[in-house]
Tab-separated table of C-alpha atoms in Angstrom:
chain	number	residue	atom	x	y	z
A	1	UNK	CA	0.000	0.000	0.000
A	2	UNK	CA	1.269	3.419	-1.288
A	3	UNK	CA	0.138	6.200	0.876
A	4	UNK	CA	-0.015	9.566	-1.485
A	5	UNK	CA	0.534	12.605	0.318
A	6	UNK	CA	0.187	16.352	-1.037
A	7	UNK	CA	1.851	18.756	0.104
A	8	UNK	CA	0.900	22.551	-0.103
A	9	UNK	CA	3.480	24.890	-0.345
A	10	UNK	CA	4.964	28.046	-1.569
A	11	UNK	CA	8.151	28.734	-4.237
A	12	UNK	CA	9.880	29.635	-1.285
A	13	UNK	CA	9.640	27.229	0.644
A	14	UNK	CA	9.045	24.350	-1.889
A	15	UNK	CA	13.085	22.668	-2.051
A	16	UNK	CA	13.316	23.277	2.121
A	17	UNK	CA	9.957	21.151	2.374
A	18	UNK	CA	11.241	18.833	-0.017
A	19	UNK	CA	14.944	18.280	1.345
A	20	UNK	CA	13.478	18.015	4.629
A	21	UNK	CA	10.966	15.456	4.103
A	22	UNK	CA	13.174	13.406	2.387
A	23	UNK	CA	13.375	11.148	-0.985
A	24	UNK	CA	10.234	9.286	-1.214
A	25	UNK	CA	10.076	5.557	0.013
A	26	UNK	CA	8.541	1.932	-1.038
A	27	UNK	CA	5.194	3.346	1.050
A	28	UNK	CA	5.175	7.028	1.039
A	29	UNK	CA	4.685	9.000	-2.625
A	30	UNK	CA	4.893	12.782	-1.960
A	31	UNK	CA	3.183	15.227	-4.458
A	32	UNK	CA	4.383	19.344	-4.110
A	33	UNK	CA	1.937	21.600	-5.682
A	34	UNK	CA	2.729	25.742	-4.900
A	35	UNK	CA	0.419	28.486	-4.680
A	36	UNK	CA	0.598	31.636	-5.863
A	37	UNK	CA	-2.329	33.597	-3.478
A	38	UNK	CA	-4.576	31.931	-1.011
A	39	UNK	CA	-7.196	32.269	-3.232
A	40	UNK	CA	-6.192	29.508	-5.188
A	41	UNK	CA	-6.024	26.882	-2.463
A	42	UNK	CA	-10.017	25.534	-2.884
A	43	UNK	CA	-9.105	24.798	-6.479
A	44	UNK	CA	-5.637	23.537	-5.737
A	45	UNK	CA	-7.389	20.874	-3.172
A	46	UNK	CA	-10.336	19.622	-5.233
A	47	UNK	CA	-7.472	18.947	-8.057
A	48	UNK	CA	-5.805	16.942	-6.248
A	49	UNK	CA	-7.953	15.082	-4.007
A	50	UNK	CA	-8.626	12.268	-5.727
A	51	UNK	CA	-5.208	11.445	-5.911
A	52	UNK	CA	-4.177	12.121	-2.498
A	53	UNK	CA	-4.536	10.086	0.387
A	54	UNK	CA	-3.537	13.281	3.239
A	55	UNK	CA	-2.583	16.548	3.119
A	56	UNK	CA	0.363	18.657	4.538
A	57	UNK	CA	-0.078	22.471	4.676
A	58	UNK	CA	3.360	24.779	5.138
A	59	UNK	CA	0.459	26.930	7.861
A	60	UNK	CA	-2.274	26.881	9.408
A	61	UNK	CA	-3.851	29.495	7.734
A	62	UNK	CA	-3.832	27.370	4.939
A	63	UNK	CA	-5.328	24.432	6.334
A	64	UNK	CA	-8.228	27.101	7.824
A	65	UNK	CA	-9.038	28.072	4.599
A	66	UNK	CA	-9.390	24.569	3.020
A	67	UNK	CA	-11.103	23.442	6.033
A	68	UNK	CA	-13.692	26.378	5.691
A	69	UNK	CA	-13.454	26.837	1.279
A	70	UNK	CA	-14.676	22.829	0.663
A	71	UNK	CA	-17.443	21.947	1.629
A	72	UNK	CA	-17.759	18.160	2.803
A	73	UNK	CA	-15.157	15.704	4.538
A	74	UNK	CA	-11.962	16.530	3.809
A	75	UNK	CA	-8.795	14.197	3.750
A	76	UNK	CA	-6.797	14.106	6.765
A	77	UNK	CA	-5.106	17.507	6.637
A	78	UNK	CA	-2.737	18.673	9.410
A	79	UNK	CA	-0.138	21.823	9.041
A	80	UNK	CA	3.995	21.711	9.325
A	81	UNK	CA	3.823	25.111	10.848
A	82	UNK	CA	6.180	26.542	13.145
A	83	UNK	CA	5.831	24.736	17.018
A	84	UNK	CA	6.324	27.200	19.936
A	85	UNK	CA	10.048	25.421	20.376
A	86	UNK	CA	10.658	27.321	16.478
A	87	UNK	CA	9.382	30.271	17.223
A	88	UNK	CA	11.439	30.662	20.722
A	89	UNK	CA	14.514	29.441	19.319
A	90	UNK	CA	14.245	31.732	15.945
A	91	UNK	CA	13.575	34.800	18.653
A	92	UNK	CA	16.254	33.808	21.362
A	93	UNK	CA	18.943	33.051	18.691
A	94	UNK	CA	18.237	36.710	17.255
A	95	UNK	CA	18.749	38.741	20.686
A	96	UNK	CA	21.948	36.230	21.106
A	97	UNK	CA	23.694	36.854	17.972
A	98	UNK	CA	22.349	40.368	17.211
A	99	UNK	CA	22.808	41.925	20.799
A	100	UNK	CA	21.935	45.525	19.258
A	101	UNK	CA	18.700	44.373	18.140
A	102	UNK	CA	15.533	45.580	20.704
A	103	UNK	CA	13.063	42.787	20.942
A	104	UNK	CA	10.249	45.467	21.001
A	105	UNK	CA	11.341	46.030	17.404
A	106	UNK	CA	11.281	42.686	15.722
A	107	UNK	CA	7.808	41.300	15.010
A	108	UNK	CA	5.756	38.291	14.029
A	109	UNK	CA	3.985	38.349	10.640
A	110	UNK	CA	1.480	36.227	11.489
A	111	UNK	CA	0.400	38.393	14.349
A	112	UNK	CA	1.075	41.863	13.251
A	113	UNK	CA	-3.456	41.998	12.578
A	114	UNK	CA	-4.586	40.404	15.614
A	115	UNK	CA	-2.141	41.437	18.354
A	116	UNK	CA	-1.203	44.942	19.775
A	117	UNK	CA	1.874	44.184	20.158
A	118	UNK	CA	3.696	41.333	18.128
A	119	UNK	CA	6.951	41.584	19.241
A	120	UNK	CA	9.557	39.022	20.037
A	121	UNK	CA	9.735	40.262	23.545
A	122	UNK	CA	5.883	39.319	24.093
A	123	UNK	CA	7.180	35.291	23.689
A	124	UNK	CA	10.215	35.818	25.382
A	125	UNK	CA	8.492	36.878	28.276
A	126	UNK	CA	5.746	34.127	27.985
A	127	UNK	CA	7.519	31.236	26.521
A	128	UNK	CA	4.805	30.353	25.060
A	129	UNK	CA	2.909	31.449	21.686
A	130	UNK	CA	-0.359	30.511	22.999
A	131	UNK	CA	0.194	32.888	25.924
A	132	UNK	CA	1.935	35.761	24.394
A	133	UNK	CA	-0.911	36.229	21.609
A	134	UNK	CA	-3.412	34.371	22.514
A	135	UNK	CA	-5.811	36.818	20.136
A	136	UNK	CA	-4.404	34.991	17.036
A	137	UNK	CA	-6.402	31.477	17.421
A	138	UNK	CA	-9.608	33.102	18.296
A	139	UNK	CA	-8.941	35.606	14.943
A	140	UNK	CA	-8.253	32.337	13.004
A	141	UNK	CA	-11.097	30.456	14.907
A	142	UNK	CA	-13.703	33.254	13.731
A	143	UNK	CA	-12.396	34.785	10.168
A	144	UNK	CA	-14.397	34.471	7.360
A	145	UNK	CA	-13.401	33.029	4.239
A	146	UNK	CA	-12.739	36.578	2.570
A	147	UNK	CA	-10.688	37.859	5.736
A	148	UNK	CA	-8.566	34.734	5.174
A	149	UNK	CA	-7.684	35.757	1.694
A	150	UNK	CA	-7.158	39.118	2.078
A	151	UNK	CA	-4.930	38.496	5.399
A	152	UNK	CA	-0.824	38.558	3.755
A	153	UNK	CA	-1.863	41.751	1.384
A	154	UNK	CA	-3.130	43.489	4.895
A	155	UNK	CA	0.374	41.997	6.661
A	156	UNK	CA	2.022	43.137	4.059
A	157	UNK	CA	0.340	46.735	3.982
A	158	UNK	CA	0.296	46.492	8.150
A	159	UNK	CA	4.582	46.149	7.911
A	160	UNK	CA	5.099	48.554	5.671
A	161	UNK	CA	3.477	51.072	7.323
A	162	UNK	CA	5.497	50.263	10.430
A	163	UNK	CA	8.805	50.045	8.174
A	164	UNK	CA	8.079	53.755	7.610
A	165	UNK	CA	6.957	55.003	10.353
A	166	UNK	CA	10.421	53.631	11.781
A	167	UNK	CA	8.308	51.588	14.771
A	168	UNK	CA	10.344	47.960	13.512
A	169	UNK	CA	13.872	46.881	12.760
A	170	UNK	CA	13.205	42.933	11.849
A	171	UNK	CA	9.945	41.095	10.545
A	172	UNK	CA	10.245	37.062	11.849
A	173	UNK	CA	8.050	35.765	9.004
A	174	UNK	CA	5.587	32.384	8.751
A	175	UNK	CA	4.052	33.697	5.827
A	176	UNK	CA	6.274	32.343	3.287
A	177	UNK	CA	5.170	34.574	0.288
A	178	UNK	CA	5.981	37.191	1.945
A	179	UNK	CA	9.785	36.965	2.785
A	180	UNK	CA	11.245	37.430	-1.253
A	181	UNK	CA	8.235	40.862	-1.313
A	182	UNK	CA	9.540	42.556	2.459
A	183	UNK	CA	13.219	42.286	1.161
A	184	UNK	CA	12.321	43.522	-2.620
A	185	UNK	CA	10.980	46.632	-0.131
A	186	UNK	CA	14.464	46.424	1.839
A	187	UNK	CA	12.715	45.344	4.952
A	188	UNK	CA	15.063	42.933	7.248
A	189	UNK	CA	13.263	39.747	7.253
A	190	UNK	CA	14.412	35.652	8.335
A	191	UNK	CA	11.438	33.288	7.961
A	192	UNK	CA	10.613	30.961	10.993
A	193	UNK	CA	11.321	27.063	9.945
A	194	UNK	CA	10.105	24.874	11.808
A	195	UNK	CA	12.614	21.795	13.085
A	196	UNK	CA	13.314	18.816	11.070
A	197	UNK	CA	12.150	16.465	13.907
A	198	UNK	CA	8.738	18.469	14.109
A	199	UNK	CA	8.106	18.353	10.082
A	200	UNK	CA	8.773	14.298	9.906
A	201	UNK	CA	6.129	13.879	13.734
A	202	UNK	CA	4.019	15.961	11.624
A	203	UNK	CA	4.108	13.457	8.858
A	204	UNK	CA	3.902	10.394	11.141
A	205	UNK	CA	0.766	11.504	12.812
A	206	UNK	CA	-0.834	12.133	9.313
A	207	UNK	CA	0.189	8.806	8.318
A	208	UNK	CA	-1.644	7.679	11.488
A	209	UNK	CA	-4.621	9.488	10.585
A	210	UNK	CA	-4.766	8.120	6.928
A	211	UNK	CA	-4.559	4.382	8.498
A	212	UNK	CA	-7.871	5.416	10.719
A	213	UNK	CA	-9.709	6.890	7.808
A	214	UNK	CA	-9.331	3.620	5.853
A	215	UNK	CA	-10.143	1.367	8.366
A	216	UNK	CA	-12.886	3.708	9.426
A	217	UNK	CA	-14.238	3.495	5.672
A	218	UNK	CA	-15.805	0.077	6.831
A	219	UNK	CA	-17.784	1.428	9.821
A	220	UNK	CA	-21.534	0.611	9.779
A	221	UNK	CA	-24.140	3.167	7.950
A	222	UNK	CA	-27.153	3.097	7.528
A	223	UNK	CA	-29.415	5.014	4.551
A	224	UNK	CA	-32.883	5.858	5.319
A	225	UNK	CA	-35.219	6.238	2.606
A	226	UNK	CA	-38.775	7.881	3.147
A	227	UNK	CA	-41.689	9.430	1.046
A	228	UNK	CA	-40.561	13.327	-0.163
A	229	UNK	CA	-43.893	14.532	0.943
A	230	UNK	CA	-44.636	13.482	4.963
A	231	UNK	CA	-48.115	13.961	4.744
A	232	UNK	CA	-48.728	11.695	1.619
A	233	UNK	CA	-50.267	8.464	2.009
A	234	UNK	CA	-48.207	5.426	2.583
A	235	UNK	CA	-46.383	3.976	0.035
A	236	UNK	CA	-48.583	1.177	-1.850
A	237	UNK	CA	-47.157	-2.701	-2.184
A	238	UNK	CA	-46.022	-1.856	-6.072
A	239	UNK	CA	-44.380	1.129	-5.178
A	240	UNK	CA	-42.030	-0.721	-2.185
A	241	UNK	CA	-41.754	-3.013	-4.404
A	242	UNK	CA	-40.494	-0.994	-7.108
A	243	UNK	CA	-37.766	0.486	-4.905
A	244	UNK	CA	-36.495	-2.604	-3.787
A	245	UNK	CA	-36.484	-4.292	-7.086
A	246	UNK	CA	-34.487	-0.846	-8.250
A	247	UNK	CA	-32.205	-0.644	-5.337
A	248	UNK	CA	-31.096	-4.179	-6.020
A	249	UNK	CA	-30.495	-3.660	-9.392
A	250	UNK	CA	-28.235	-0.562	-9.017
A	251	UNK	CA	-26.302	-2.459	-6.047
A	252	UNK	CA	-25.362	-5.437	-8.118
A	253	UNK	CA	-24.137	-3.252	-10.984
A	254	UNK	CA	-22.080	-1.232	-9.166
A	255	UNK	CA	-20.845	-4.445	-6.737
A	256	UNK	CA	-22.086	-2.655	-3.465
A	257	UNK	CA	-22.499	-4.771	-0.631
A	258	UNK	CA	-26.327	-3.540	0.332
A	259	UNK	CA	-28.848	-4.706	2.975
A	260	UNK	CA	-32.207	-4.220	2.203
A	261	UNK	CA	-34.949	-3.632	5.642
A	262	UNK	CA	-38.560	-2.514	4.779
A	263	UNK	CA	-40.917	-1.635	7.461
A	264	UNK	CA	-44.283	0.093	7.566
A	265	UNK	CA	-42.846	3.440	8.008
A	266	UNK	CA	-39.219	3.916	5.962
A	267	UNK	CA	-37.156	1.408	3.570
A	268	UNK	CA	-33.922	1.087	5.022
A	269	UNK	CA	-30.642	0.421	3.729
A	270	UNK	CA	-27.633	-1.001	5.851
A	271	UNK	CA	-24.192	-0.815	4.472
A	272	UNK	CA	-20.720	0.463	5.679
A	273	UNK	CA	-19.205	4.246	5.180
A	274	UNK	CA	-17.257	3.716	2.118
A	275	UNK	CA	-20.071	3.086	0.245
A	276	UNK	CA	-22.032	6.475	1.472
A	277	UNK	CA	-19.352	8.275	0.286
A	278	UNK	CA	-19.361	6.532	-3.190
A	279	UNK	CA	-23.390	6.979	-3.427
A	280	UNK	CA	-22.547	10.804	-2.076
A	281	UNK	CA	-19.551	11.212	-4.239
A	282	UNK	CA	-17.529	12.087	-1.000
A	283	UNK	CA	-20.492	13.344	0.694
A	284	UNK	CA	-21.527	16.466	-1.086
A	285	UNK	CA	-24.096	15.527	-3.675
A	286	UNK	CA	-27.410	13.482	-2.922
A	287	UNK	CA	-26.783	12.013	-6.652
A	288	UNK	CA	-28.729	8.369	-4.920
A	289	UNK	CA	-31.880	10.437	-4.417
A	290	UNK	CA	-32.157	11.282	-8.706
A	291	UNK	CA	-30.802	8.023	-9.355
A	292	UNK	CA	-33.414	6.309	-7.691
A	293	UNK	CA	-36.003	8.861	-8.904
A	294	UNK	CA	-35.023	8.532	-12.734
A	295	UNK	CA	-36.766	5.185	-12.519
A	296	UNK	CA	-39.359	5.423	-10.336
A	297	UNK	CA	-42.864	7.307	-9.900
A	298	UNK	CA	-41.299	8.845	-6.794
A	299	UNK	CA	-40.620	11.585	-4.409
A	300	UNK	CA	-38.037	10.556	-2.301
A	301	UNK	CA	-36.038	12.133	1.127
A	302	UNK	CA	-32.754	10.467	1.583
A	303	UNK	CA	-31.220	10.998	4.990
A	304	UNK	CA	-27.833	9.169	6.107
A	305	UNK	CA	-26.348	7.726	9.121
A	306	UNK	CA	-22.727	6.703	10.111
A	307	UNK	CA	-21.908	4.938	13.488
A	308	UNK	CA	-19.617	2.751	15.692
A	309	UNK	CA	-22.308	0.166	15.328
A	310	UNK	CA	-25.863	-0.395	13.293
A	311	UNK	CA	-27.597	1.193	16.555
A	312	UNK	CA	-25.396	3.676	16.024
A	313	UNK	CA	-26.002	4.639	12.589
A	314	UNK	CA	-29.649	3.784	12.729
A	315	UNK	CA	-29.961	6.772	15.182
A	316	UNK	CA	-27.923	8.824	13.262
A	317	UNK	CA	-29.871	8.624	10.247
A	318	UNK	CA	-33.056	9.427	12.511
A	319	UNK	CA	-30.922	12.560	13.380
A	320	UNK	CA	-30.484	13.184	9.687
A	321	UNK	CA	-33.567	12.608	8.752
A	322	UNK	CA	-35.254	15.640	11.492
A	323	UNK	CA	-32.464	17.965	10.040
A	324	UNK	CA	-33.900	17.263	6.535
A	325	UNK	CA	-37.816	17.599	7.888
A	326	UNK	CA	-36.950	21.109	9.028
A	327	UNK	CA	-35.167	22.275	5.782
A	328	UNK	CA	-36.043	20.040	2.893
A	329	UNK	CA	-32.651	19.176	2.082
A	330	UNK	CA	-30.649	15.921	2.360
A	331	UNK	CA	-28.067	15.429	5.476
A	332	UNK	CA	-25.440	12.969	6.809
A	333	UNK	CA	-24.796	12.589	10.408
A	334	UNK	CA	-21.417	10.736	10.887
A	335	UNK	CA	-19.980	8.785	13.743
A	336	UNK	CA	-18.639	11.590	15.312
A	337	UNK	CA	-22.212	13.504	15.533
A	338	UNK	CA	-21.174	15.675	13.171
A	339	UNK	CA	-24.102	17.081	10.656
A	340	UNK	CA	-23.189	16.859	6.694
A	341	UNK	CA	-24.786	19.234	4.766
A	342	UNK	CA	-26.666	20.114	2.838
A	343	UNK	CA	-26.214	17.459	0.050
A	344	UNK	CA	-26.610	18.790	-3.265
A	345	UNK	CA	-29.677	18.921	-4.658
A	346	UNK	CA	-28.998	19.482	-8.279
A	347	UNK	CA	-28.973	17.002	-10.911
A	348	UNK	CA	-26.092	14.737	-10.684
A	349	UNK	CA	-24.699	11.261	-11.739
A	350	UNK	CA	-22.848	8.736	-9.827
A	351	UNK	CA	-19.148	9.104	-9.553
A	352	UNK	CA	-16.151	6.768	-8.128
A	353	UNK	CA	-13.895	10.160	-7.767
A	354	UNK	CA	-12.977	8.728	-4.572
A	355	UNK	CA	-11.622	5.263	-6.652
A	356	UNK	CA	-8.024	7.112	-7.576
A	357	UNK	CA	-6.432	5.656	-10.689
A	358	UNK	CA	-4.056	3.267	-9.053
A	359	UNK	CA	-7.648	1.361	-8.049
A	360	UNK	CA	-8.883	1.824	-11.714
A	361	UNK	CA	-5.619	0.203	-13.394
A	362	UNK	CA	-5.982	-2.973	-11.624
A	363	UNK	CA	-9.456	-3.026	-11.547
A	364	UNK	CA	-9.165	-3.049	-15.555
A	365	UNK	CA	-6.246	-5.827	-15.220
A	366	UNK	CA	-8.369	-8.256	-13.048
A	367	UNK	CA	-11.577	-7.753	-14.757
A	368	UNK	CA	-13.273	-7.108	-11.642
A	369	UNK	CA	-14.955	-4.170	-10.638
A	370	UNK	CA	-13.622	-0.831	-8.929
A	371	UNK	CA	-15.585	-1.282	-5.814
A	372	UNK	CA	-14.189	-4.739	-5.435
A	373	UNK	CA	-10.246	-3.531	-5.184
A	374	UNK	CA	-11.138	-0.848	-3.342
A	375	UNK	CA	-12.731	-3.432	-0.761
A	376	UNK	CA	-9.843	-5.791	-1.325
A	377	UNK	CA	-7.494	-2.987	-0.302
A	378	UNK	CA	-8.872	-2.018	2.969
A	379	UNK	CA	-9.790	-5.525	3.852
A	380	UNK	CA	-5.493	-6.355	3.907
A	381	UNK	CA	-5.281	-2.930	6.127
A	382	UNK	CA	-7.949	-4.482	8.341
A	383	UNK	CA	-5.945	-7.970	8.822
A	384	UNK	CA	-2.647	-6.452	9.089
A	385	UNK	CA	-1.710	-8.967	6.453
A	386	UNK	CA	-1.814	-9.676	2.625
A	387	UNK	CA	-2.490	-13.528	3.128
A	388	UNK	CA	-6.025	-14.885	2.693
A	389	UNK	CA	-8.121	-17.769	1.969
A	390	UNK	CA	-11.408	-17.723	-0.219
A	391	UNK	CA	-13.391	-18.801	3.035
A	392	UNK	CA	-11.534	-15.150	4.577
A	393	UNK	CA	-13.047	-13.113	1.832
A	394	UNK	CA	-16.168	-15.055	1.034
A	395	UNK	CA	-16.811	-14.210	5.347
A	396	UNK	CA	-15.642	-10.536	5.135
A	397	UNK	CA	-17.101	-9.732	1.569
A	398	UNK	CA	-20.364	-11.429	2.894
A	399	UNK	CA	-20.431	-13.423	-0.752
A	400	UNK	CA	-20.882	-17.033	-1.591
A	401	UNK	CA	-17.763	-19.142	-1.582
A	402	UNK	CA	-18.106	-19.759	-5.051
A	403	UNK	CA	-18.153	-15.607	-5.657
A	404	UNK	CA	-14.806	-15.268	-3.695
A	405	UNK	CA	-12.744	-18.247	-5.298
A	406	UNK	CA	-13.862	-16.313	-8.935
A	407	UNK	CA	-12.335	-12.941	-7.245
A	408	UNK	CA	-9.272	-15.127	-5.862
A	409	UNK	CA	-8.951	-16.817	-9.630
A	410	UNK	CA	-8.802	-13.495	-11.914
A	411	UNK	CA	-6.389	-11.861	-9.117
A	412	UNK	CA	-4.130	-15.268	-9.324
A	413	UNK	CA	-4.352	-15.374	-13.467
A	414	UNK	CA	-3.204	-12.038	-13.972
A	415	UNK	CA	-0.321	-11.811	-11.370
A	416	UNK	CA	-2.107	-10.064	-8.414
A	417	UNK	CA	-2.345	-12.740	-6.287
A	418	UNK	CA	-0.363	-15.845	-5.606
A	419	UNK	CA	-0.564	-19.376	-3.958
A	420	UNK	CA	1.745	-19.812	-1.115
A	421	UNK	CA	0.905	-22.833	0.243
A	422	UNK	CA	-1.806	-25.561	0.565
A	423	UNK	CA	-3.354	-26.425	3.910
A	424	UNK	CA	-5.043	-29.301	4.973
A	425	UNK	CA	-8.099	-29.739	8.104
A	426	UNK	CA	-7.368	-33.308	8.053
A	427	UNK	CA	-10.989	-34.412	6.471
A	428	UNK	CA	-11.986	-34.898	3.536
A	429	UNK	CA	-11.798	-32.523	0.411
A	430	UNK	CA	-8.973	-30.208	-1.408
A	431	UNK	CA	-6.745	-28.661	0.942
A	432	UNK	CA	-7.279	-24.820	1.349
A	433	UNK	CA	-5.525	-22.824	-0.747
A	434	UNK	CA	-4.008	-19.659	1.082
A	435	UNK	CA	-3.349	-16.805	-1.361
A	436	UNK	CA	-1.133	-13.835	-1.257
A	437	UNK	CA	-2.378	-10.489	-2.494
A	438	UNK	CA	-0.085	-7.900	-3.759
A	439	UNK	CA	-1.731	-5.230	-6.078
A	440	UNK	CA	0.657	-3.123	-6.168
A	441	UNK	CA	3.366	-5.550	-7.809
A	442	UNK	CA	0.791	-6.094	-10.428
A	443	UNK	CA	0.351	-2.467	-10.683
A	444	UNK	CA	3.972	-1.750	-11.762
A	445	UNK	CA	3.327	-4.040	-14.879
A	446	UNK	CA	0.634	-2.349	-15.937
């Protein structure tokens, strides 16, 4: 398993990420993309999210403004900016080596619009960034999406009217675009890195992150399907009827693993996470709800639910489905009671954007469907292991045994999988064949 990781950067500080990160290993495939104004970080993201498994930012006013600009989940996402320990030492080594300079003088870019004063004397007397200005994460907590954008051309406005009113001798930047502008303007300026040993714990704990969301894409969900209208009369036999019959059909051609429950009162659908987000093409578009309406006589309200169990989800989706009653609109509510929403309710078709092309390739070498090496994939995170038997993945696929020895067949025939050994129970029959799975050695050939 290749874990794809963007990172977000600048020009500036694109080769120190880079060199400091390191070459890229048998696991780890890093992809640098730069921006040129904060603007452009929405677009940059929804590029590049199929592709990418997490996300490192170069600040955290980057991450903010993906976090507020896309709607939706977003892949894990955590920032490589500067720790307090970076932004004491930068300030300490300063007064150390530069004994003329007055720490009253030299300022912090990043708090030059939120604090009164953003000196380096502020931390030195603190010790502590959180302490010395602690007006920064409520600014950050509470900007809007415009303030965000517009906040390094106000820095850079707020500095230079400083520069020349002669009230600062040294700018200690963290806003990377802005260190090659102050010294085009002749303003003294050193840029805050953070340490090597805080970049790579950065990485490990997104690479810890990435490993939940994928095992997490299995956790039980449940979709709860209703008439659009509450005050219409019950759904008749034929028209239950017709939704199951057209439910099963659209799970068997797009290999979902779907659970079918209808009661007097809602039709009910019980499958994991991974698959909400396919039918919700990452969980912004209600693209089931005109699917399902295309071929039926039918007004339908979709609502979704996500949980550590099926009680779980089942009240989640009741929690959804109030949030809808009050507005109209479609809504998720995941495991972590967290309300997704609104869906969109324009036309839209099915999409596997969250299948990247890696999935695609070998889906297309196997002859099996998409769905199915996606599932194949997170099953071997699950186990820990790439060894399996067709009784493993007939239990876990919840197919017959005769489904997953045709999955185990294809995978073996063109290269994916392999035999490793035979074992016997001691009765009588063919011994058990135990396969190894390795998709991305088969990738490389293709």
């Amino acid at each position: 398993m290749v874990y794809h990781i963007l990172v977000i950067t600048t020009n500036y500080l694109k080769q120190y990420v880079k060199d400091t990160l390191g070459e890229p290993s048998e696991k780890i495939e890093f992809r640098f993309v730069e921006y040129g104004s904060f603007a452009e970080l929405k677009d940059i993201y929804k590029e590049h999210e199929d592709w990418a498994d997490g996300i490192l930012t170069t600040g955290t006013v980057i991450k903010r403004i993906i976090e507020i600009a896309v709607s939706g989940p977003l892949k894990p996402i955590l920032s490589m900016d500067a720790d307090n320990e970076s932004f004491y030492r930068v300030s300490l080594s300063l007064m150390v080596e530069h004994r003329y300079l007055n720490p009253e003088r030299v300022i912090f870019d990043v708090f030059v619009n939120s604090e009164p004063q953003p000196s380096i004397l502020r931390l030195l007397e603190n010790q502590n960034i959180a302490d010395a200005f602690p007006a920064f994460a409520r600014w950050l907590s509470t900007a809007t999406l415009e303030e965000l954008y517009r906040i390094e051309e106000e820095t850079l406005e707020h500095i230079l009217r400083l520069w020349n009113e002669s009230r600062i001798d040294l700018v200690i930047c963290r806003y990377s675009s802005l260190v090659p502008r102050l010294k085009e303007l002749g303003i003294p300026c050193v840029y805050a890195n953070s340490t090597d040993q805080y970049i790579l714990s950065i990485l490990n704990q997104l690479l810890s992150q990435i490993k939940i969301a994928k095992i997490t894409a299995h956790a039980p969900a449940v979709i709860s399907i209703l008439p659009e209208d509450p005050g219409a009369p019950a759904w008749s036999k034929r028209q239950r009827e017709s939704l199951k019959r057209t439910s099963l059909s659209f799970a068997k051609k797009n290999d979902l693993n779907l659970i079918f429950q209808d009661n007097d009162e809602e039709f009910i659908i019980v499958t994991e996470k991974l698959v909400i987000s396919y039918l919700t093409c990452g969980f912004r578009e209600n693209s089931l709800k005109n699917h399902l309406e295309q071929d039926l006589d039918l007004k339908l309200s979709i609502s979704y639910g996500i949980g550590n169990s099926i009680t779980d989800a089942l009240n989640n989706a009741a929690s959804a489905r109030a949030a809808s009653g009050i507005s109209g609109s479609s809504y998720i509510v995941d495991e972590e009671l967290q309300l997704v929403g609104p869906l969109d309710p324009g036309e839209t078709s099915l999409s596997a954007r969250f299948l990247d092309e890696r999935t695609d390739a070998i889906a297309r070498r196997a002859s099996l469907s998409r769905m199915t090496i996606h599932r194949l994939s997170r099953l071997m995170i699950l186990r820990g292991q790439r060894e399996l038997t067709s009784n493993d993945l007939a239990d876990s696929f919840h197919i017959s045994l005769r489904g997953a020895n045709r999955i185990l067949q294809k995978l073996e025939a063109t290269g994916l999988a392999t035999v490793i050994f035979r074992k016997s129970s001691h009765m009588k029959g063919r011994p058990t064949k135990v396969y190894r799975i390795d998709l991305d050695q088969g990738l490389s050939e293709i």
